[in-house]
Amino acid sequence: LWLDTREAHLKVELLEIFQERTKEILLGYSVCISGKEQMYGVQGGRFIRLADGNSPCPKTKVKSLERI
Protein backbone atom coordinates (compact mmCIF):
# COMPACT_ATOMS: atom_id res chain seq x y z
CA LEU A 1 0.00 0.00 0.00
CA TRP A 2 2.83 2.41 0.82
CA LEU A 3 4.39 1.85 -2.62
CA ASP A 4 1.05 2.49 -4.32
CA THR A 5 0.97 5.96 -2.78
CA ARG A 6 4.43 6.70 -4.24
CA GLU A 7 3.81 5.38 -7.77
CA ALA A 8 3.01 8.70 -9.51
CA HIS A 9 5.89 10.50 -7.77
CA LEU A 10 8.25 7.64 -8.62
CA LYS A 11 7.37 7.74 -12.34
CA VAL A 12 7.99 11.49 -12.49
CA GLU A 13 11.27 11.24 -10.57
CA LEU A 14 12.61 8.38 -12.72
CA LEU A 15 11.75 10.25 -15.92
CA GLU A 16 13.52 13.38 -14.63
CA ILE A 17 16.62 11.37 -13.67
CA PHE A 18 16.68 9.68 -17.09
CA GLN A 19 16.34 13.02 -18.91
CA GLU A 20 19.06 14.67 -16.80
CA ARG A 21 21.51 11.84 -17.45
CA THR A 22 20.91 11.46 -21.19
CA LYS A 23 23.15 13.28 -23.64
CA GLU A 24 23.63 13.27 -27.38
CA ILE A 25 26.90 11.84 -28.69
CA LEU A 26 28.36 11.62 -32.19
CA LEU A 27 26.89 8.17 -32.91
CA GLY A 28 23.64 8.40 -30.92
CA TYR A 29 23.16 9.01 -27.22
CA SER A 30 24.48 7.99 -23.82
CA VAL A 31 22.76 7.68 -20.48
CA CYS A 32 24.11 7.11 -16.96
CA ILE A 33 22.52 4.05 -15.37
CA SER A 34 23.71 2.29 -12.22
CA GLY A 35 27.01 4.14 -12.21
CA LYS A 36 27.87 3.29 -15.85
CA GLU A 37 27.70 5.38 -19.00
CA GLN A 38 25.70 3.20 -21.41
CA MET A 39 25.92 4.25 -25.04
CA TYR A 40 23.45 3.59 -27.86
CA GLY A 41 23.52 4.25 -31.60
CA VAL A 42 21.21 3.76 -34.56
CA GLN A 43 21.87 1.15 -37.21
CA GLY A 44 19.39 0.10 -39.87
CA GLY A 45 16.67 2.18 -38.22
CA ARG A 46 17.09 0.41 -34.85
CA PHE A 47 18.83 1.32 -31.62
CA ILE A 48 21.91 -0.75 -30.89
CA ARG A 49 24.00 -0.94 -27.73
CA LEU A 50 27.53 0.40 -28.10
CA ALA A 51 30.49 -0.14 -25.79
CA ASP A 52 30.12 1.56 -22.40
CA GLY A 53 31.67 5.01 -22.11
CA ASN A 54 34.30 6.16 -19.63
CA SER A 55 32.53 9.19 -18.15
CA PRO A 56 31.87 9.03 -14.40
CA CYS A 57 28.22 8.50 -13.53
CA PRO A 58 26.56 8.93 -10.15
CA LYS A 59 24.66 6.06 -8.57
CA THR A 60 20.91 6.58 -8.70
CA LYS A 61 19.24 7.51 -5.44
CA VAL A 62 15.47 7.57 -5.75
CA LYS A 63 13.97 9.91 -3.17
CA SER A 64 10.41 8.72 -3.83
CA LEU A 65 11.24 5.31 -2.35
CA GLU A 66 12.65 6.68 0.91
CA ARG A 67 10.33 6.21 3.83
CA ILE A 68 9.53 9.28 5.84
Coordinates of C-alpha atoms in Angstrom, one line a residue:
L1 CA 0.0 0.0 0.0
W2 CA 2.8 2.4 0.8
L3 CA 4.4 1.9 -2.6
D4 CA 1.0 2.5 -4.3
T5 CA 1.0 6.0 -2.8
R6 CA 4.4 6.7 -4.2
E7 CA 3.8 5.4 -7.8
A8 CA 3.0 8.7 -9.5
H9 CA 5.9 10.5 -7.8
L10 CA 8.2 7.6 -8.6
K11 CA 7.4 7.7 -12.3
V12 CA 8.0 11.5 -12.5
E13 CA 11.3 11.2 -10.6
L14 CA 12.6 8.4 -12.7
L15 CA 11.8 10.2 -15.9
E16 CA 13.5 13.4 -14.6
I17 CA 16.6 11.4 -13.7
F18 CA 16.7 9.7 -17.1
Q19 CA 16.3 13.0 -18.9
E20 CA 19.1 14.7 -16.8
R21 CA 21.5 11.8 -17.5
T22 CA 20.9 11.5 -21.2
K23 CA 23.1 13.3 -23.6
E24 CA 23.6 13.3 -27.4
I25 CA 26.9 11.8 -28.7
L26 CA 28.4 11.6 -32.2
L27 CA 26.9 8.2 -32.9
G28 CA 23.6 8.4 -30.9
Y29 CA 23.2 9.0 -27.2
S30 CA 24.5 8.0 -23.8
V31 CA 22.8 7.7 -20.5
C32 CA 24.1 7.1 -17.0
I33 CA 22.5 4.1 -15.4
S34 CA 23.7 2.3 -12.2
G35 CA 27.0 4.1 -12.2
K36 CA 27.9 3.3 -15.8
E37 CA 27.7 5.4 -19.0
Q38 CA 25.7 3.2 -21.4
M39 CA 25.9 4.2 -25.0
Y40 CA 23.5 3.6 -27.9
G41 CA 23.5 4.2 -31.6
V42 CA 21.2 3.8 -34.6
Q43 CA 21.9 1.1 -37.2
G44 CA 19.4 0.1 -39.9
G45 CA 16.7 2.2 -38.2
R46 CA 17.1 0.4 -34.8
F47 CA 18.8 1.3 -31.6
I48 CA 21.9 -0.7 -30.9
R49 CA 24.0 -0.9 -27.7
L50 CA 27.5 0.4 -28.1
A51 CA 30.5 -0.1 -25.8
D52 CA 30.1 1.6 -22.4
G53 CA 31.7 5.0 -22.1
N54 CA 34.3 6.2 -19.6
S55 CA 32.5 9.2 -18.1
P56 CA 31.9 9.0 -14.4
C57 CA 28.2 8.5 -13.5
P58 CA 26.6 8.9 -10.1
K59 CA 24.7 6.1 -8.6
T60 CA 20.9 6.6 -8.7
K61 CA 19.2 7.5 -5.4
V62 CA 15.5 7.6 -5.8
K63 CA 14.0 9.9 -3.2
S64 CA 10.4 8.7 -3.8
L65 CA 11.2 5.3 -2.4
E66 CA 12.7 6.7 0.9
R67 CA 10.3 6.2 3.8
I68 CA 9.5 9.3 5.8

